Coordinates of C-alpha atoms in Angstrom, one line a residue:
M932 CA 2.2 -31.2 3.3
N933 CA 3.0 -28.7 0.5
L934 CA -0.8 -28.3 -0.1
F935 CA -1.5 -27.7 3.5
R936 CA 1.3 -25.0 3.5
S937 CA 0.0 -23.4 0.5
I938 CA -3.3 -23.0 1.9
K939 CA -2.1 -21.9 5.3
K940 CA -0.2 -19.1 3.4
A941 CA -3.0 -18.3 1.3
F942 CA -5.1 -17.5 4.5
Q943 CA -2.4 -15.4 5.9
T944 CA -2.2 -13.4 2.8
L945 CA -5.9 -12.7 3.0
D946 CA -6.0 -12.1 6.7
R947 CA -6.4 -8.3 7.1
K948 CA -5.4 -8.2 10.7
S949 CA -2.0 -9.3 10.0
M950 CA -1.6 -6.4 7.0
P951 CA 0.7 -3.5 7.1
D952 CA -1.8 -0.3 7.5
S953 CA -0.4 1.0 4.3
V954 CA -1.8 -2.0 2.6
L955 CA -5.1 -2.1 4.2
E956 CA -5.8 1.4 3.2
V957 CA -5.0 0.6 -0.3
L958 CA -7.1 -2.6 -0.1
K959 CA -9.9 -0.8 1.6
A960 CA -10.1 1.8 -0.9
E961 CA -9.9 -0.6 -4.0
E962 CA -12.7 -2.7 -2.2
R963 CA -15.1 0.6 -1.9
N964 CA -14.3 1.2 -5.7
G965 CA -15.3 -2.5 -6.3
I966 CA -18.6 -1.7 -4.7
I967 CA -19.3 1.0 -6.6
I968 CA -18.7 -0.5 -9.6
T969 CA -20.8 -3.6 -8.4
N970 CA -23.6 -1.0 -7.8
Y971 CA -23.2 0.3 -11.6
F972 CA -23.3 -3.2 -12.6
R973 CA -26.4 -3.8 -11.1
Y974 CA -28.0 -1.1 -12.9
L975 CA -26.8 -2.7 -16.2
I976 CA -28.4 -6.0 -15.0
A977 CA -31.6 -3.9 -14.4
L978 CA -31.7 -2.6 -17.8
F979 CA -31.0 -6.2 -19.3
F980 CA -34.2 -7.1 -17.2
L981 CA -36.2 -4.5 -18.5
V982 CA -35.3 -5.6 -22.1
Q983 CA -36.1 -9.1 -21.3
I984 CA -39.5 -8.0 -19.8
I985 CA -40.3 -5.8 -22.9
V986 CA -39.0 -8.6 -25.4
N987 CA -41.3 -11.4 -23.9
V988 CA -44.1 -9.1 -23.1
H989 CA -46.4 -11.8 -24.8
N990 CA -44.5 -14.9 -23.2
G991 CA -45.0 -14.2 -19.6
D992 CA -46.7 -12.8 -16.7
N993 CA -46.0 -9.2 -17.1
E994 CA -47.5 -8.1 -13.6
F995 CA -45.2 -10.6 -11.8
N996 CA -42.3 -9.7 -13.9
L997 CA -42.6 -6.2 -13.0
I998 CA -42.8 -6.8 -9.4
A999 CA -39.7 -8.8 -9.4
F1000 CA -38.1 -6.1 -11.8
S1001 CA -39.1 -3.5 -9.3
I1002 CA -38.1 -5.4 -6.0
Y1003 CA -34.6 -5.6 -8.0
L1004 CA -34.6 -1.8 -8.8
I1005 CA -35.4 -0.7 -5.1
L1006 CA -32.6 -3.0 -4.0
T1007 CA -30.1 -1.5 -6.1
L1008 CA -31.3 2.2 -5.7
A1009 CA -31.1 1.5 -1.8
H1010 CA -27.5 0.1 -2.6
T1011 CA -26.7 3.5 -4.2
I1012 CA -28.0 5.4 -1.4
I1013 CA -26.1 3.3 1.3
I1014 CA -22.9 3.6 -0.6
R1015 CA -22.9 7.5 -0.5
V1016 CA -24.3 8.3 3.1
C1017 CA -23.4 5.5 5.3
P1018 CA -19.7 4.3 6.7
D1019 CA -18.0 1.2 5.6
S1020 CA -19.3 -1.1 8.5
V1021 CA -23.2 -0.2 7.5
I1022 CA -22.0 -0.8 4.0
Q1023 CA -20.6 -4.2 4.7
V1024 CA -23.9 -5.1 6.6
F1025 CA -25.9 -4.2 3.5
N1026 CA -24.0 -6.2 1.3
Y1027 CA -24.7 -9.4 3.2
I1028 CA -28.3 -8.4 3.0
T1029 CA -28.3 -7.6 -0.6
L1030 CA -26.7 -10.9 -1.2
F1031 CA -29.4 -13.0 0.3
A1032 CA -32.3 -10.5 -0.9
E1033 CA -31.1 -11.4 -4.4
F1034 CA -31.0 -15.1 -4.1
A1035 CA -34.4 -15.0 -2.5
L1036 CA -35.8 -13.0 -5.3
I1037 CA -34.1 -15.4 -7.8
L1038 CA -35.7 -18.2 -6.0
G1039 CA -38.9 -16.4 -6.0
V1040 CA -39.2 -16.2 -9.8
L1041 CA -37.7 -19.7 -10.3
L1042 CA -40.3 -21.1 -8.2
F1043 CA -43.1 -18.8 -9.7
Y1044 CA -42.4 -20.2 -13.0
T1045 CA -42.1 -23.6 -11.9
F1046 CA -45.5 -23.7 -10.5
T1047 CA -47.5 -21.7 -13.2
V1048 CA -46.5 -23.6 -16.1
Q1049 CA -48.8 -26.7 -16.4
N1050 CA -47.7 -30.4 -16.5
I1051 CA -44.1 -29.3 -15.7
D1052 CA -42.7 -31.1 -12.5
L1053 CA -39.6 -29.9 -10.3
G1054 CA -37.2 -31.0 -13.0
F1055 CA -38.1 -27.9 -14.9
A1056 CA -36.8 -25.9 -11.8
L1057 CA -33.5 -27.9 -12.1
K1058 CA -32.9 -27.4 -15.7
N1059 CA -34.5 -23.8 -15.9
T1060 CA -32.0 -21.0 -17.1
L1061 CA -32.7 -18.8 -14.4
N1062 CA -30.3 -21.0 -12.3
L1063 CA -27.8 -19.1 -14.1
F1064 CA -28.8 -15.7 -12.3
F1065 CA -27.4 -17.4 -9.3
L1066 CA -23.9 -16.7 -10.6
F1067 CA -24.4 -12.9 -10.5
P1068 CA -23.8 -12.7 -6.8
I1069 CA -20.6 -14.6 -6.9
I1070 CA -19.5 -12.6 -9.5
Y1071 CA -20.1 -9.4 -7.6
S1072 CA -17.6 -10.9 -4.9
L1073 CA -14.7 -10.7 -7.4
L1074 CA -15.1 -6.9 -7.6
Q1075 CA -15.2 -6.7 -3.8
F1076 CA -12.0 -8.7 -2.8
R1077 CA -14.5 -10.8 -0.4
I1078 CA -13.9 -14.6 -0.8
R1079 CA -16.3 -15.0 2.1
F1080 CA -19.2 -13.6 -0.2
V1081 CA -18.0 -16.3 -2.8
F1082 CA -18.5 -19.2 -0.5
I1083 CA -21.7 -17.7 1.0
A1084 CA -23.4 -17.4 -2.3
L1085 CA -22.2 -20.9 -3.2
F1086 CA -23.6 -22.5 0.0
L1087 CA -27.0 -20.5 -0.8
F1088 CA -27.0 -21.8 -4.3
Y1089 CA -26.2 -25.6 -3.1
A1090 CA -28.8 -25.1 -0.3
I1091 CA -31.6 -24.1 -2.9
Y1092 CA -30.6 -26.5 -5.4
Y1093 CA -30.2 -29.4 -3.6
T1094 CA -33.4 -28.7 -1.5
I1095 CA -35.4 -28.6 -4.6
L1096 CA -33.5 -31.9 -5.9
W1097 CA -34.3 -33.5 -2.6
I1098 CA -38.0 -32.4 -2.8
A1099 CA -38.3 -33.4 -6.3
V1100 CA -36.7 -36.8 -5.8
S1101 CA -38.7 -37.6 -2.3
T1102 CA -42.0 -36.4 -4.4
N1103 CA -41.4 -38.6 -7.4
Q1104 CA -41.7 -35.4 -9.6
L1105 CA -38.7 -36.3 -11.9
T1106 CA -38.6 -38.1 -15.0
Y1107 CA -35.1 -39.6 -15.8
T1108 CA -33.6 -40.2 -19.1
N1109 CA -30.0 -41.3 -20.3
D1110 CA -30.6 -39.5 -23.6
W1111 CA -28.9 -36.0 -23.7
G1112 CA -31.4 -34.9 -26.7
R1113 CA -34.6 -35.7 -24.4
Y1114 CA -32.7 -34.0 -21.5
I1115 CA -32.3 -30.9 -23.2
S1116 CA -35.3 -30.5 -25.2
G1117 CA -37.9 -32.6 -23.1
P1118 CA -39.1 -32.8 -19.5
E1119 CA -36.8 -35.5 -18.2
V1120 CA -33.5 -35.0 -16.4
L1121 CA -30.3 -36.5 -16.9
I1122 CA -29.4 -37.5 -13.3
A1123 CA -25.5 -37.4 -13.5
D1124 CA -25.8 -33.6 -14.8
V1125 CA -28.5 -32.7 -12.2
V1126 CA -26.5 -34.3 -9.2
A1127 CA -23.0 -33.4 -10.2
G1128 CA -22.9 -31.5 -13.6
K1129 CA -24.3 -28.0 -12.9
P1130 CA -23.2 -27.8 -9.1
G1131 CA -19.8 -29.0 -10.2
L1132 CA -19.8 -26.2 -12.7
Y1133 CA -20.7 -23.8 -10.0
F1134 CA -17.9 -25.1 -7.6
C1135 CA -15.4 -24.6 -10.5
F1136 CA -16.9 -21.3 -11.3
A1137 CA -16.5 -20.2 -7.5
V1138 CA -13.1 -21.4 -7.1
M1139 CA -11.8 -19.4 -10.2
I1140 CA -13.6 -16.4 -8.7
S1141 CA -11.7 -17.1 -5.4
M1142 CA -8.3 -17.5 -7.2
G1143 CA -8.9 -14.3 -9.0
I1144 CA -9.7 -12.5 -5.6
F1145 CA -6.7 -14.2 -3.9
R1146 CA -4.3 -13.0 -6.8
T1147 CA -5.7 -9.4 -6.6
V1148 CA -5.2 -9.3 -2.8
S1149 CA -1.7 -10.8 -2.9
M1150 CA -1.0 -8.3 -5.8
V1151 CA -2.2 -5.3 -3.6
R1152 CA -0.5 -6.5 -0.7
R1153 CA 2.9 -7.0 -2.5
I1154 CA 2.4 -3.4 -4.0
G1155 CA 1.4 -1.7 -0.7
I1156 CA 4.2 -2.9 1.0
A1157 CA 6.5 -2.1 -1.7
E1158 CA 5.4 1.2 -1.8
G1159 CA 5.4 1.3 1.9
Q1160 CA 9.1 0.3 1.8
K1161 CA 9.8 2.9 -0.8
T1162 CA 8.4 5.6 1.3
E1163 CA 10.3 4.7 4.2
L1164 CA 13.4 4.7 2.3
S1165 CA 12.7 7.7 0.6
R1166 CA 12.9 9.6 4.0
Y1167 CA 17.0 8.8 4.2
F1168 CA 17.9 8.2 0.8
S1169 CA 17.8 9.8 -2.6
P1170 CA 15.5 8.7 -5.2
K1171 CA 17.9 7.3 -7.6
I1172 CA 19.3 5.1 -4.7
V1173 CA 15.7 4.1 -3.5
N1174 CA 15.1 2.7 -7.0
E1175 CA 18.2 1.0 -6.7
M1176 CA 17.2 -0.7 -3.6
M1177 CA 13.9 -1.6 -4.6
E1178 CA 15.1 -3.5 -7.6
N1179 CA 17.9 -5.2 -5.4
P1180 CA 16.3 -5.7 -1.9
G1181 CA 19.5 -7.3 -0.6
T1182 CA 21.4 -4.2 -0.8
L1183 CA 21.0 -2.9 2.9
Q1184 CA 21.0 -6.7 4.4
S1185 CA 24.5 -7.2 5.0
G1186 CA 26.8 -4.4 6.6
N1187 CA 30.5 -4.0 5.6
R1188 CA 33.4 -1.5 6.4
Q1189 CA 34.0 1.1 4.1
I1190 CA 35.0 4.9 3.5
V1191 CA 32.4 7.3 3.9
S1192 CA 32.0 11.1 4.3
I1193 CA 29.9 12.1 7.3
L1194 CA 28.2 15.4 7.8
F1195 CA 26.8 16.8 11.0
L1196 CA 25.0 19.9 11.3
D1197 CA 22.6 21.8 13.9
I1198 CA 21.1 25.1 14.6
R1199 CA 23.1 27.7 16.6
N1200 CA 21.5 28.8 19.9
F1201 CA 18.5 26.5 19.3
T1202 CA 17.6 25.9 22.7
A1203 CA 17.5 29.8 23.5
M1204 CA 15.4 30.2 20.2
S1205 CA 13.0 27.4 21.3
E1206 CA 12.2 28.7 24.6
N1207 CA 10.6 31.9 23.0
M1208 CA 8.5 30.0 20.3
D1209 CA 5.0 28.2 21.0
P1210 CA 5.0 24.4 20.0
K1211 CA 3.3 25.0 16.5
E1212 CA 5.9 27.6 15.5
L1213 CA 8.6 25.3 16.4
G1214 CA 7.3 22.4 14.7
E1215 CA 6.8 24.3 11.4
L1216 CA 10.4 25.5 11.9
L1217 CA 11.8 22.2 12.4
S1218 CA 9.6 20.6 9.5
E1219 CA 10.9 23.4 6.8
F1220 CA 14.5 23.3 8.1
R1221 CA 14.6 19.5 7.6
K1222 CA 13.0 19.7 4.5
I1223 CA 15.4 22.3 2.9
M1224 CA 18.5 20.2 4.4
M1225 CA 17.0 16.7 3.2
E1226 CA 16.7 18.4 -0.2
C1227 CA 20.5 19.4 -0.2
V1228 CA 21.5 16.1 0.8
F1229 CA 19.4 14.2 -2.0
E1230 CA 20.9 16.6 -4.6
N1231 CA 24.4 15.4 -3.7
N1232 CA 23.9 12.0 -3.6
G1233 CA 23.7 11.8 -0.2
T1234 CA 22.2 9.5 2.8
L1235 CA 20.1 11.2 5.5
D1236 CA 21.2 9.1 8.5
K1237 CA 18.9 10.7 11.2
Y1238 CA 17.7 13.8 12.9
I1239 CA 18.5 14.4 16.4
G1240 CA 16.7 17.3 17.5
D1241 CA 17.7 20.5 15.6
A1242 CA 20.7 18.3 14.2
V1243 CA 21.2 16.5 11.0
M1244 CA 23.5 13.6 10.2
A1245 CA 23.9 12.4 6.8
T1246 CA 26.6 10.4 4.9
F1247 CA 28.1 10.1 1.7
G1248 CA 29.2 7.0 0.0
T1249 CA 26.4 5.0 1.3
P1250 CA 24.9 2.5 1.0
H1251 CA 27.0 2.1 -2.5
P1252 CA 30.4 3.8 -2.1
S1253 CA 31.4 6.1 -5.2
P1254 CA 34.0 4.9 -7.4
S1255 CA 36.5 7.0 -5.2
A1256 CA 36.5 8.4 -1.9
E1257 CA 37.2 11.7 -3.6
V1258 CA 33.9 11.7 -5.1
D1259 CA 32.2 11.2 -1.8
A1260 CA 34.0 13.7 -0.1
R1261 CA 33.5 16.3 -2.8
N1262 CA 29.8 15.3 -2.6
A1263 CA 29.7 16.3 1.0
V1264 CA 31.4 19.4 1.0
G1265 CA 29.5 20.3 -2.0
C1266 CA 26.3 19.6 0.0
G1267 CA 27.3 21.8 3.1
V1268 CA 27.8 24.7 0.5
I1269 CA 24.5 24.4 -1.0
M1270 CA 22.9 23.9 2.6
Q1271 CA 24.6 27.6 3.9
K1272 CA 23.3 29.2 0.4
R1273 CA 19.7 27.5 0.8
L1274 CA 19.7 28.8 4.4
A1275 CA 20.5 32.2 3.5
E1276 CA 17.7 32.5 0.9
W1277 CA 15.6 30.9 3.5
N1278 CA 16.7 33.5 5.9
L1279 CA 15.9 36.4 3.7
L1280 CA 12.4 35.1 3.6
R1281 CA 12.1 34.7 7.3
K1282 CA 13.5 38.2 7.8
S1283 CA 10.7 39.6 5.6
E1284 CA 8.2 37.9 7.7
G1285 CA 9.5 39.5 10.8
K1286 CA 11.1 36.3 12.0
T1287 CA 14.4 35.4 13.3
P1288 CA 17.3 34.2 11.0
I1289 CA 18.7 31.0 11.5
A1290 CA 22.7 30.1 11.5
I1291 CA 23.9 26.4 11.6
G1292 CA 27.3 24.8 12.0
I1293 CA 28.5 22.3 9.8
G1294 CA 31.1 19.5 10.4
I1295 CA 32.7 17.1 7.7
H1296 CA 35.1 14.3 8.3
T1297 CA 36.0 11.2 6.1
G1298 CA 36.9 7.9 7.4
E1299 CA 36.1 4.3 7.9
V1300 CA 32.8 3.2 9.3
F1301 CA 30.5 0.2 9.8
A1302 CA 27.6 0.3 7.1
G1303 CA 24.6 -1.7 7.3
N1304 CA 21.2 -2.7 8.9
I1305 CA 21.7 -2.1 12.9
G1306 CA 18.9 -3.4 15.6
S1307 CA 16.7 -6.2 16.3
D1308 CA 13.8 -7.7 14.2
L1309 CA 11.5 -5.8 16.1
H1310 CA 13.3 -2.6 15.2
R1311 CA 16.2 -2.4 12.3
E1312 CA 17.4 0.6 10.5
Y1313 CA 20.2 1.4 8.4
S1314 CA 23.1 3.3 9.9
V1315 CA 26.7 3.8 10.2
I1316 CA 28.9 3.7 13.4
G1317 CA 32.5 4.1 14.1
D1318 CA 35.2 6.6 15.3
A1319 CA 34.7 8.5 12.2
V1320 CA 31.2 9.4 13.2
N1321 CA 32.4 10.5 16.3
T1322 CA 34.9 12.7 14.9
A1323 CA 32.7 14.6 12.5
S1324 CA 30.3 15.2 15.3
R1325 CA 33.1 16.9 17.5
I1326 CA 34.1 18.9 14.3
E1327 CA 30.8 20.3 13.9
S1328 CA 30.9 21.2 17.7
L1329 CA 34.2 23.3 17.0
C1330 CA 32.2 25.6 14.9
K1331 CA 31.0 27.2 18.2
V1332 CA 34.3 27.0 20.0
L1333 CA 35.9 28.6 16.7
K1334 CA 32.9 30.8 15.8
K1335 CA 33.0 29.3 12.3
S1336 CA 29.8 27.9 10.1
F1337 CA 31.6 25.2 8.2
L1338 CA 34.6 23.2 9.2
I1339 CA 36.0 19.9 7.7
S1340 CA 38.9 17.5 8.7
K1341 CA 42.4 17.3 7.2
E1342 CA 40.9 13.7 5.7
T1343 CA 38.3 15.2 4.1
M1344 CA 40.6 18.1 2.7
E1345 CA 42.9 16.0 1.1
L1346 CA 40.6 14.5 -1.3
L1347 CA 39.0 17.8 -2.2
G1348 CA 41.7 18.3 -5.2
G1349 CA 41.8 22.0 -4.4
K1350 CA 38.4 22.5 -5.6
Y1351 CA 37.1 24.8 -2.8
T1352 CA 38.8 27.8 -0.8
L1353 CA 39.8 26.6 2.5
N1354 CA 40.9 28.5 5.8
R1355 CA 43.4 26.4 7.9
M1356 CA 42.5 26.8 11.5
P1357 CA 44.7 26.3 14.9
R1358 CA 45.0 22.5 15.8
V1359 CA 42.3 21.9 18.6
K1360 CA 42.1 19.3 21.4
V1361 CA 38.8 17.5 21.3
K1362 CA 37.4 15.1 23.7
G1363 CA 38.1 11.4 22.9
K1364 CA 41.5 12.4 20.7
E1365 CA 44.8 11.9 21.9
E1366 CA 46.1 14.1 19.3
P1367 CA 44.7 17.8 18.5
L1368 CA 42.7 17.9 15.3
Q1369 CA 43.7 19.9 12.1
V1370 CA 40.6 21.3 10.6
Y1371 CA 39.6 23.7 8.1
E1372 CA 37.2 26.3 7.4
V1373 CA 35.4 26.2 4.1
M1374 CA 34.8 29.7 2.7
W1375 CA 31.6 29.3 1.2
G1376 CA 30.0 32.6 0.8

């Protein structure tokens, strides 16, 4: 049962349809690199064949050797051209063509020297060292991450080898022996080695190559999934926190209640501004704006919770609370100050380009929230929920009412320890709250 599960898991790992796109892209890129390396390897083998032809110029049929070498070289050159100019689908088809062509070429050379040597039976073909060349197509498969190639090559070898063996037995062309010395140096064959020894060796070799491919694909899959997760996490968390999460994958699995500082911001008069902008310009504006704001959040150990149109929500104290709520509150307010300053710098650039400057309103509140993974198995995201989130959003909305750019709650103010210059505002009644809110303006300029 465990063996069956292991085999099933192996097939699932190799199933490209079940792979995430990020993993598939990495695997395809590595596979193409493997095809290129295989092509270089073929030139190396061609050089080896050429050296063998030169060394054995007086020991073989030079004309036939050159013909066989030329066919192999033409196949290799065609493979090079196909790789450079054709799409992946054509390359894959040609890989199969090359596989069959190389087996046919090796078989042709093997049979030629079997039937051109006098007083030699088919046992010579079974013992000939040319059989080792059938291993090359199997080796190529390792570089291309295709287990299918391995077993096709193994099947072709078995089909050729056992066909020769069957013909040799049925036509009485084998001379048997039980002596290893005569088997190695004479025309006789050792039946156990011929029937099971060499084929078993090829099978073991194919299994080892397959395991190498499986382990490589598994590694690429794990790395690809990890990189995909890291990329996804980096959209919301600072690099430091992302690294911690990758080392401890269970960080986000369970939710818990904790004290968090929540920051909301949005662009003032964005609706009116967007009506006068074409979609491309609007997209560029939002992309650059979000990039600047995200950098500010990460620089202050914050988490980017979500974008809501032109609005941004960030939290401080997630997924791991700081040693004290004071640290998270100061990080949140410090982030808001940097946001306003970076925005001022960006507005100078926009003005120089003849573009409309942008104004934002920022609201921060500190309170208890539920923080953790929220959603179903089909779609799950890390977020925070609770009354403190609604309060932070209401405070940000007060920026319009009070005509201020940066407001914080009393709860946040009490955690700052007098670090910032604040201006106490009149208490304001907001939706969803029975008591008026006491807010403070942060003097960031």
